[in-house]
XYZ file of C-alpha atoms in Angstrom:
663
model
C -8.035 34.725 -31.632
C -10.622 31.944 -31.607
C -10.852 29.757 -34.690
C -13.391 27.119 -35.553
C -11.885 23.647 -35.894
C -13.238 20.089 -35.810
C -13.378 18.594 -32.341
C -10.349 16.460 -31.573
C -7.996 18.493 -33.760
C -7.537 21.475 -31.458
C -3.906 22.293 -30.609
C -3.102 22.162 -26.900
C -0.088 22.955 -24.706
C -1.084 20.096 -22.370
C 0.936 17.234 -23.804
C 1.137 13.713 -22.414
C 4.471 14.306 -20.683
C 3.108 17.314 -18.838
C 0.006 15.418 -17.733
C 2.176 12.509 -16.573
C 4.458 14.772 -14.555
C 1.458 16.029 -12.560
C 0.037 12.574 -11.803
C -0.615 11.648 -8.166
C -1.207 13.639 -4.993
C 0.349 14.223 -1.565
C -0.653 11.509 0.919
C -0.269 10.481 4.550
C 0.064 13.832 6.264
C 1.576 13.998 9.704
C 3.137 16.513 12.046
C 6.585 16.140 13.576
C 6.826 18.840 16.198
C 5.852 22.044 14.393
C 6.731 20.593 10.978
C 4.304 19.066 8.465
C 5.388 15.906 6.615
C 3.791 13.917 3.774
C 4.592 11.509 0.974
C 4.706 12.924 -2.547
C 4.595 11.291 -5.992
C 7.683 11.331 -8.175
C 6.585 10.041 -11.608
C 9.833 11.139 -13.228
C 11.906 9.266 -10.631
C 10.651 5.805 -11.458
C 7.312 6.411 -9.765
C 8.705 6.376 -6.234
C 7.031 8.099 -3.286
C 9.235 10.675 -1.577
C 8.903 11.706 2.057
C 8.735 15.505 2.248
C 9.026 17.806 5.251
C 7.930 21.436 5.532
C 9.980 23.169 8.173
C 8.803 26.054 10.322
C 10.299 28.592 7.880
C 8.140 27.223 5.033
C 10.904 25.380 3.188
C 10.056 22.013 1.591
C 12.780 19.391 1.399
C 12.894 15.695 0.606
C 13.718 13.680 3.706
C 15.264 10.798 1.746
C 17.018 10.852 -1.625
C 16.198 8.525 -4.510
C 15.872 5.589 -4.689
C 14.231 5.465 -1.227
C 10.524 4.795 -1.806
C 8.218 5.365 1.175
C 5.307 3.077 0.420
C 3.722 -0.025 1.992
C 2.347 -3.116 0.258
C 0.009 -4.241 3.047
C -3.192 -5.471 1.328
C -1.302 -4.459 -1.884
C -2.883 -0.989 -1.798
C -0.734 -0.071 1.181
C -1.450 2.394 3.923
C 0.228 4.883 6.239
C 3.927 4.113 5.593
C 5.709 6.334 8.117
C 5.637 7.794 11.625
C 7.817 10.516 13.076
C 8.509 12.300 16.315
C 10.390 15.404 17.414
C 12.857 14.531 20.164
C 13.880 16.708 23.076
C 17.335 18.094 23.631
C 18.026 19.182 20.063
C 18.441 15.613 18.831
C 16.283 16.301 15.790
C 13.384 14.215 14.469
C 13.242 10.432 14.268
C 11.230 8.810 11.487
C 10.290 5.176 10.931
C 9.259 4.297 7.379
C 8.529 1.395 5.072
C 10.734 1.076 1.975
C 8.761 -0.252 -0.988
C 11.297 -2.573 -2.713
C 12.007 -4.763 0.335
C 9.065 -3.762 2.587
C 11.308 -3.504 5.631
C 10.831 -0.878 8.307
C 13.734 1.540 8.685
C 14.619 4.138 11.309
C 16.229 7.376 10.219
C 17.437 10.612 11.765
C 17.282 13.117 8.896
C 19.308 15.754 10.733
C 22.131 13.300 11.365
C 24.797 11.755 9.158
C 23.932 8.063 9.430
C 21.903 6.319 6.689
C 18.559 4.635 7.442
C 18.969 1.466 9.506
C 16.671 -1.567 9.139
C 14.385 -2.485 12.011
C 12.738 -5.604 10.569
C 14.012 -8.743 8.855
C 13.529 -10.022 5.349
C 11.510 -13.172 4.741
C 11.852 -15.525 1.803
C 8.354 -16.937 2.235
C 5.692 -15.821 -0.221
C 5.293 -12.062 -0.162
C 7.460 -11.755 2.944
C 6.860 -9.416 5.877
C 5.023 -6.149 5.280
C 4.244 -3.257 7.621
C 1.808 -0.330 7.715
C 0.146 2.274 9.941
C 3.045 2.699 12.403
C 2.676 4.467 15.739
C 5.765 5.396 17.748
C 5.182 4.380 21.346
C 5.561 7.233 23.838
C 8.269 5.360 25.757
C 10.563 5.643 22.725
C 11.453 1.956 22.674
C 9.070 0.509 20.066
C 6.979 1.230 17.014
C 3.550 -0.454 16.904
C 2.007 -1.239 13.537
C 0.209 -3.729 11.315
C 2.269 -6.774 10.407
C 1.204 -8.661 7.289
C 3.083 -11.970 7.250
C 2.957 -14.205 4.186
C 3.174 -17.840 5.245
C 3.192 -19.514 1.814
C 3.297 -18.872 -1.892
C -0.459 -18.449 -2.455
C -2.192 -15.048 -2.186
C -4.339 -16.360 0.670
C -1.386 -17.663 2.687
C -1.222 -14.643 4.948
C -1.909 -13.520 8.500
C -2.220 -10.022 9.924
C -1.656 -8.868 13.487
C -0.713 -5.741 15.379
C 2.940 -6.006 16.341
C 5.581 -4.084 18.287
C 8.993 -3.640 16.683
C 11.936 -2.578 18.863
C 13.671 0.599 17.745
C 17.093 -0.701 18.775
C 17.324 -2.796 15.596
C 17.324 -6.146 17.396
C 14.571 -7.460 15.109
C 16.424 -6.617 11.886
C 17.733 -10.154 11.647
C 15.505 -11.925 14.146
C 11.762 -12.337 13.547
C 11.298 -13.540 17.137
C 12.211 -10.090 18.458
C 8.958 -8.766 16.973
C 6.331 -8.792 19.722
C 2.773 -9.606 18.588
C 0.166 -7.548 20.406
C -2.905 -9.321 18.964
C -3.598 -12.801 17.718
C -4.715 -13.476 14.158
C -8.370 -14.173 14.945
C -9.303 -11.488 12.402
C -8.144 -11.524 8.807
C -7.658 -7.763 8.630
C -6.664 -5.158 11.199
C -5.661 -1.510 11.206
C -2.914 0.018 13.286
C -3.516 0.747 16.972
C -4.644 4.064 18.396
C -3.478 4.621 21.985
C -5.725 6.297 24.545
C -4.415 9.531 26.101
C -3.412 7.674 29.282
C -1.666 4.951 27.268
C -3.641 2.156 28.922
C -5.959 1.134 26.076
C -5.536 0.543 22.368
C -8.289 0.700 19.752
C -8.261 -0.617 16.194
C -10.537 -1.904 13.426
C -10.936 -5.533 12.369
C -12.930 -7.467 9.777
C -13.019 -10.826 8.052
C -13.744 -12.458 4.723
C -16.110 -12.300 2.914
C -16.718 -8.746 4.154
C -15.001 -5.720 2.714
C -14.379 -2.871 5.170
C -17.273 -0.876 3.686
C -19.595 -3.836 4.406
C -18.892 -4.443 8.077
C -16.075 -3.859 10.561
C -15.574 -4.065 14.310
C -14.051 -1.526 16.670
C -11.788 -3.517 18.974
C -10.207 -2.374 22.230
C -7.567 -4.007 24.355
C -5.732 -3.275 27.581
C -2.066 -2.394 27.133
C 0.095 -4.812 29.142
C 3.822 -4.295 29.651
C 5.770 -6.872 27.685
C 2.741 -8.824 26.540
C -0.143 -8.851 24.101
C -3.244 -6.750 24.633
C -5.522 -8.080 27.349
C -9.320 -8.068 27.659
C -9.708 -7.672 23.879
C -13.334 -7.005 23.011
C -15.455 -5.409 20.270
C -17.159 -2.196 21.395
C -18.821 -1.058 18.140
C -19.493 -2.136 14.582
C -21.143 -5.244 13.139
C -21.244 -7.407 10.024
C -23.709 -4.936 8.506
C -22.174 -1.755 9.941
C -19.037 -0.197 8.503
C -16.746 1.772 10.791
C -13.971 3.322 8.698
C -11.924 5.101 11.386
C -11.454 5.098 15.142
C -9.463 7.462 17.378
C -9.358 8.881 20.886
C -10.493 12.319 21.987
C -8.294 14.176 24.498
C -10.860 13.467 27.269
C -10.457 9.698 26.818
C -13.681 9.083 24.924
C -13.594 6.985 21.768
C -14.555 8.597 18.461
C -15.441 6.629 15.363
C -17.153 7.055 11.987
C -19.965 4.540 11.392
C -22.647 4.124 8.717
C -25.185 2.601 11.113
C -27.597 5.410 10.161
C -27.125 5.013 6.416
C -24.235 7.481 6.127
C -20.741 7.430 7.624
C -21.209 9.784 10.576
C -19.182 10.546 13.737
C -20.048 8.908 17.059
C -18.661 9.271 20.558
C -18.376 6.422 23.069
C -17.708 7.877 26.514
C -15.395 6.062 28.885
C -17.340 3.431 30.806
C -20.406 3.738 28.572
C -21.858 1.019 26.342
C -23.989 3.362 24.187
C -22.478 5.695 21.626
C -23.816 9.165 20.877
C -24.157 10.550 17.350
C -22.355 13.882 17.054
C -24.187 15.267 14.016
C -26.635 12.770 12.551
C -29.241 13.465 9.901
C -27.237 15.755 7.632
C -27.432 13.330 4.693
C -23.713 13.439 3.955
C -20.640 11.314 4.496
C -18.022 11.826 7.217
C -16.032 8.827 6.031
C -15.354 6.645 3.050
C -14.101 3.287 1.819
C -11.057 1.995 3.673
C -9.000 0.978 0.636
C -5.747 1.764 2.464
C -4.852 1.126 6.091
C -4.688 4.297 8.147
C -6.872 6.718 6.175
C -8.229 9.602 8.265
C -11.494 11.466 7.710
C -11.452 13.111 11.136
C -8.880 14.258 13.655
C -9.603 15.089 17.321
C -8.300 18.510 18.359
C -7.284 20.009 21.658
C -10.250 21.517 23.453
C -12.757 18.931 22.269
C -13.322 20.079 18.692
C -12.989 17.607 15.815
C -11.664 18.317 12.321
C -13.811 16.468 9.769
C -13.825 15.773 6.043
C -17.478 15.633 5.021
C -19.831 16.045 2.099
C -22.254 14.514 -0.350
C -20.226 13.724 -3.439
C -17.581 16.516 -3.305
C -16.142 17.114 0.164
C -15.190 19.948 2.505
C -12.941 20.302 5.543
C -14.655 21.634 8.623
C -14.361 21.890 12.381
C -17.119 20.120 14.297
C -18.277 21.269 17.705
C -19.554 18.003 19.257
C -21.546 19.945 21.821
C -23.739 21.705 19.285
C -23.270 19.591 16.160
C -22.312 22.723 14.229
C -19.600 22.600 11.571
C -17.509 25.543 10.401
C -16.021 24.825 6.979
C -12.765 26.104 5.578
C -13.366 28.758 2.946
C -11.518 28.427 -0.316
C -11.572 27.077 -3.863
C -11.308 23.434 -2.804
C -14.012 20.883 -3.605
C -12.153 17.686 -2.720
C -10.340 16.780 0.494
C -8.346 13.561 0.597
C -8.815 11.216 3.589
C -5.637 12.330 5.338
C -5.606 14.827 8.192
C -2.975 15.982 10.659
C -3.094 18.511 13.478
C -0.742 20.504 15.667
C -2.486 22.485 18.377
C -5.294 24.467 16.744
C -3.892 23.998 13.239
C -5.331 21.320 10.973
C -3.596 20.089 7.834
C -5.270 18.420 4.872
C -4.769 17.685 1.180
C -7.244 19.439 -1.095
C -7.955 20.208 -4.730
C -10.506 22.120 -6.773
C -11.737 22.199 -10.361
C -8.944 24.626 -11.250
C -6.179 23.496 -8.898
C -4.430 20.213 -8.238
C -3.991 18.643 -4.818
C -1.999 20.745 -2.354
C -1.367 20.806 1.391
C -3.703 23.227 3.175
C -3.562 24.556 6.722
C -6.766 25.474 8.569
C -6.688 27.546 11.731
C -9.474 25.981 13.803
C -9.760 29.120 15.898
C -10.182 31.680 13.125
C -11.457 29.511 10.270
C -8.791 30.853 7.923
C -7.227 28.435 5.463
C -4.087 28.761 3.350
C -1.865 26.622 1.154
C 1.352 25.671 2.962
C 2.848 22.891 0.838
C 2.947 21.191 -2.549
C 1.304 24.363 -3.862
C -0.442 24.128 -7.193
C 1.148 26.076 -10.019
C -0.365 26.463 -13.459
C 1.935 24.895 -16.065
C -0.263 26.350 -18.816
C -2.914 29.023 -19.162
C -5.874 27.883 -16.973
C -8.132 28.724 -19.895
C -7.186 25.277 -21.193
C -8.677 23.587 -18.110
C -12.221 22.223 -18.342
C -15.018 23.787 -16.339
C -16.779 20.739 -14.878
C -20.426 20.604 -13.911
C -21.801 18.138 -11.389
C -25.090 16.767 -12.659
C -27.663 14.165 -11.731
C -29.016 11.994 -14.542
C -31.883 9.527 -14.627
C -30.995 5.865 -14.928
C -33.123 2.760 -15.448
C -36.199 2.642 -13.244
C -35.910 6.371 -12.561
C -32.889 5.998 -10.274
C -30.482 8.908 -9.818
C -27.026 8.708 -11.370
C -24.431 11.282 -10.379
C -21.694 12.464 -12.735
C -19.160 15.217 -13.402
C -19.340 16.577 -16.963
C -16.148 18.127 -18.389
C -17.013 19.841 -21.701
C -14.309 20.625 -24.273
C -12.566 23.927 -23.577
C -9.780 25.724 -25.401
C -9.308 29.519 -25.571
C -8.212 29.334 -29.193
C -10.767 26.937 -30.631
C -14.509 26.623 -30.992
C -16.834 23.788 -31.969
C -18.052 24.177 -35.571
C -21.720 24.933 -36.069
C -23.744 21.757 -36.363
C -21.075 19.551 -34.747
C -21.438 17.880 -31.377
C -18.142 16.873 -29.763
C -17.049 13.311 -29.084
C -17.308 12.278 -25.434
C -15.437 9.779 -23.302
C -17.385 8.170 -20.456
C -15.118 7.485 -17.474
C -15.841 4.630 -15.054
C -13.896 4.941 -11.802
C -12.137 2.051 -10.098
C -13.109 0.206 -6.974
C -15.922 -0.220 -7.858
C -16.499 1.066 -4.314
C -15.071 4.525 -4.959
C -15.986 7.720 -6.743
C -14.695 10.343 -9.163
C -13.290 13.466 -7.461
C -14.326 16.939 -8.585
C -10.753 18.142 -9.014
C -8.396 19.349 -11.708
C -6.867 16.414 -13.549
C -4.511 17.191 -16.426
C -5.266 13.768 -17.893
C -8.853 14.934 -18.406
C -7.661 18.342 -19.593
C -5.445 16.556 -22.122
C -8.619 15.456 -23.885
C -10.935 18.409 -23.244
C -8.364 20.932 -24.468
C -8.294 19.026 -27.765
C -12.068 19.137 -28.216
C -13.019 15.802 -26.624
C -15.490 15.925 -23.747
C -15.185 13.712 -20.691
C -17.903 12.669 -18.254
C -16.974 10.825 -15.061
C -19.857 8.729 -13.775
C -20.479 7.924 -10.119
C -22.575 4.903 -11.015
C -24.656 2.972 -8.500
C -22.182 1.426 -6.082
C -20.153 4.626 -5.718
C -19.360 6.148 -2.359
C -20.217 9.661 -1.251
C -24.001 9.264 -1.493
C -24.885 7.004 1.434
C -24.939 3.271 2.028
C -28.116 2.639 0.018
C -26.552 4.185 -3.090
C -23.395 2.097 -2.871
C -25.360 -1.069 -2.171
C -27.172 -0.753 -5.503
C -24.263 -2.739 -6.866
C -24.743 -5.726 -4.536
C -25.113 -8.715 -6.825
C -25.305 -6.333 -9.784
C -21.695 -5.681 -10.792
C -21.567 -5.681 -14.560
C -25.221 -4.624 -14.691
C -25.908 -1.434 -12.707
C -22.503 0.119 -13.407
C -22.855 -0.608 -17.132
C -26.453 0.640 -17.251
C -25.707 3.849 -15.370
C -22.738 4.762 -17.569
C -24.802 4.072 -20.682
C -27.705 6.146 -19.339
C -25.417 9.156 -18.885
C -23.905 8.688 -22.348
C -27.330 8.437 -23.981
C -28.605 11.484 -22.092
C -25.661 13.626 -23.219
C -26.225 12.482 -26.797
C -29.991 13.085 -26.648
C -29.564 16.677 -25.452
C -26.968 17.435 -28.138
C -24.035 17.753 -25.748
C -22.278 14.705 -27.222
C -22.161 13.121 -30.665
C -23.982 9.760 -30.356
C -21.736 8.251 -33.047
C -18.561 9.284 -31.223
C -18.885 7.954 -27.704
C -16.082 6.058 -25.959
C -15.754 4.424 -22.548
C -12.607 4.257 -20.419
C -11.647 2.888 -17.036
C -8.989 1.151 -14.985
C -9.193 -1.832 -12.619
C -12.896 -2.207 -11.754
C -13.472 0.656 -14.176
C -11.705 -1.457 -16.781
C -14.198 -4.220 -16.053
C -17.059 -1.777 -16.580
C -15.507 -0.488 -19.807
C -15.048 -4.000 -21.198
C -18.509 -5.131 -20.074
C -19.991 -1.975 -21.632
C -18.338 -2.718 -24.939
C -19.767 -6.232 -24.868
C -23.250 -5.384 -23.694
C -24.579 -1.963 -24.709
C -23.865 -1.012 -28.311
C -23.464 2.587 -27.114
C -19.746 3.052 -27.596
C -17.595 3.287 -30.708
C -14.447 2.227 -28.814
C -12.956 1.695 -25.364
C -9.717 2.305 -23.453
C -9.328 -0.457 -20.872
C -6.596 -0.406 -18.220
C -5.474 -3.317 -15.971
C -9.008 -4.770 -15.812
C -10.858 -7.685 -14.286
C -11.994 -9.727 -17.289
C -12.538 -13.272 -16.023
C -14.517 -13.552 -12.794
C -14.315 -17.339 -12.670
C -10.523 -17.164 -12.249
C -10.375 -13.934 -10.255
C -11.278 -13.801 -6.567
C -11.160 -17.008 -4.529
C -9.831 -18.935 -7.532
C -6.499 -17.306 -6.742
C -5.938 -14.836 -9.571
C -5.855 -11.790 -7.331
C -4.609 -10.758 -3.899
C -6.088 -11.733 -0.540
C -7.778 -8.406 0.247
C -10.246 -8.577 -2.659
C -10.405 -12.344 -3.078
C -13.947 -12.534 -1.631
C -15.099 -9.169 -2.981
C -17.191 -10.762 -5.786
C -19.389 -12.475 -3.187
C -21.087 -9.136 -2.542
C -20.642 -7.680 -6.029
C -21.897 -10.732 -7.926
C -23.087 -13.316 -5.392
C -21.686 -16.398 -3.647
C -19.938 -18.479 -6.339
C -21.486 -21.728 -5.120
C -24.992 -20.270 -5.403
C -24.714 -18.351 -8.693
C -21.857 -19.916 -10.688
C -23.532 -19.088 -13.983
C -23.544 -15.413 -13.119
C -19.735 -15.400 -12.975
C -19.554 -16.916 -16.446
C -22.302 -14.797 -17.997
C -20.984 -11.424 -16.863
C -17.282 -11.894 -17.536
C -16.153 -9.935 -20.613
C -13.898 -12.896 -21.421
C -16.960 -15.023 -22.104
C -18.681 -12.271 -24.078
C -15.797 -11.504 -26.384
C -17.870 -12.672 -29.328
C -20.230 -9.722 -28.712
C -17.490 -7.112 -29.011
C -17.305 -5.497 -32.438
C -15.835 -2.081 -31.573
C -12.098 -1.250 -31.422
C -10.351 -1.094 -28.066
C -7.032 -0.369 -26.405
C -5.901 -2.652 -23.570
C -3.197 -1.398 -21.178
C -1.580 -3.680 -18.610
C 1.266 -3.723 -16.089
C 3.326 -6.900 -16.113
C 3.782 -6.917 -12.310
C 0.133 -6.451 -11.356
C -0.862 -8.691 -8.401
C -4.460 -7.409 -8.343
C -5.461 -7.862 -11.994
C -2.619 -9.955 -13.424
C -1.619 -10.016 -17.104
C -3.053 -13.527 -17.453
C -6.541 -12.012 -17.453
C -5.713 -9.705 -20.368
C -3.846 -12.407 -22.261
C -6.769 -14.839 -22.164
C -9.113 -12.089 -23.297
C -6.850 -11.241 -26.225
C -6.737 -14.910 -27.212
C -10.541 -14.885 -27.435
C -10.455 -11.752 -29.613
C -7.780 -13.055 -31.980
C -8.920 -13.517 -35.568
C -12.317 -11.879 -35.056
C -11.477 -8.884 -37.203
C -11.996 -6.318 -34.419
C -9.129 -3.795 -34.395
C -7.428 -3.664 -31.019
C -4.081 -2.815 -29.469
C -2.328 -4.188 -26.414
C 0.417 -2.385 -24.509
C 2.098 -4.222 -21.638
C 4.424 -2.149 -19.443
C 7.323 -3.965 -17.803
C 7.675 -3.363 -14.084
C 4.375 -1.553 -13.660
C 1.859 -2.815 -11.117
C -1.783 -2.044 -10.465
C -2.017 1.601 -11.463
C 0.757 3.158 -13.490
C 3.336 5.322 -11.691
C 6.213 6.005 -14.069
C 6.099 9.157 -16.166
C 7.082 7.380 -19.361
C 4.314 4.790 -18.896
C 1.678 7.395 -18.111
C 2.624 9.471 -21.149
C 2.715 6.516 -23.533
C -0.653 5.254 -22.299
C -2.244 8.681 -22.746
C -0.870 9.125 -26.263
C -2.070 5.656 -27.233
C -5.548 6.482 -25.978
C -5.677 9.691 -28.004
C -4.459 7.767 -31.057
C -7.348 5.326 -30.580
C -9.903 8.132 -30.522
C -8.305 9.847 -33.525
C -8.514 6.637 -35.529
C -12.057 5.716 -34.536
C -13.576 9.200 -34.511
C -11.845 10.215 -37.699
C -9.716 13.247 -36.879
C -5.971 13.716 -37.504
C -3.508 13.796 -34.598
C -0.014 13.856 -36.095
C 1.431 14.813 -32.702
C 1.004 11.270 -31.298
C 2.341 7.962 -32.631
C -0.298 6.073 -34.632
C -1.780 3.080 -32.878
C -0.748 -0.258 -34.314
C -3.676 -2.618 -34.067
C -4.376 -6.273 -34.683
C -7.672 -7.873 -35.506
């Protein structure tokens, strides 16, 4: 029976603990023989990442017990943390993986009795030695990967090279046994991709102040026995051309995804040629994305010359590209989002996908027949799907008539209806990055609000990916302006059409989205409150001033402008320096071990707000980093956010602890 009840008060079976238990998605797919492996989130096990294998009979088992945590810290956001191979003679698989707490590489034979054995040493200098994007060499003697070596205590005291680590364990206590395959001429590199004949390696490289979505180079080098790569040279890319992935086709040609034409699109560079050929240009959609983690894959070459591709404009699809004709055959199914991780075994392609009514799961596509099916981490409905929102992708009009893309999630509950004459409260979500986007996928954190009568709209503001290079470059020099304006334009439009209550609008976001939320509270007058998670708040101390990690330390040069040329802009846009303009309540959530947006930023902001009479709450979570992972943290943060909205929007929520504020 449906009853009319004020928005925000609706009862819901989606509690914070349930939403927290479903946080995260499978990542870093790979095949080991005829098995499919991936890393999986374990929020209830301290937030670790488990390594999971699906055997040929369909059984899913964890490769390593707790507390093993398969996750890399290279560039802090990590990257591909494992590589595996099936060995002949019934020896069983061998896997090499990075363990998060100590960042060492380990070798492990899961079908044997011995525990994992370390392959790399510890280092007491700075952040130590870190590894990512491993590739097991065909000769079985080494694993080749990215080495991030911290040479001092500062975040910029770091070098990155491609290195070879012996599998016999001789480097476990001896750094000199690690063989460097490249020099450190470039600040950032990805792991190597070996040509089919094993004679050439290809990888990506870039340097400060560029981010990988600004400009990267495709490098190649000759493989030399016992030595570093020879004849190293760039073959594609530029300072104003982003290549996000490179790999080899079975015929020895080089495939890569470049945005030279305004969209990330696939190109082929034939052996011996200096001119690349576009494989399917002019479609007006992306075949790549921002390289936030080392080793992401948007395409995978297949036997027979076909290429599996993740592509789309906004939401994405998985398809099989015929390079000869440029035609793409997409997998049929309910999925609207495909993560940038692909694996293949013969004609079978494996990806991670989600839809508006299903969470992320491992999907198998038969490239020959086009049939797709779920084979791992299958979504199950913990509650009646009638409690899930039914999102709509819309395009709004921003300042100057520019397009602003967004996903609108209206309130939805099978047992409750909005009273006549009432418009529901809405929360405007600003994604992180800011070079990123909001996926069109089921998220129980969103459903937590919508099932209670609170709408959510996720805004792909100017600067977001998925809509071409011109769209994401709207944010160049305009961070804190375009993102704030676009979110406000969507909020105002929803209010003007009666979808949202103009007096009950909130803004939320984490990391760069936290910056946008805080800047919106200080500069628009649109929102009644804000939920701000691990944000950037003080640009003058973030970036090259040392209050973040190396990867993003020069990021503000494109987002805001060179500090030496526009120092005032850094001061003017920082929410810290506009605290006197904030008069709406807010919730600030922070991890104490965050190297990207450290607690010092939040603490200085709170000091500026002290005594101003603006109600606010601050929750600091011990041991959490950039992005919360533990179930208890995720649940507490979600309940605190609902308590904020209940207090500000004026509806009772006795099922969550009241929010204790200061002013």
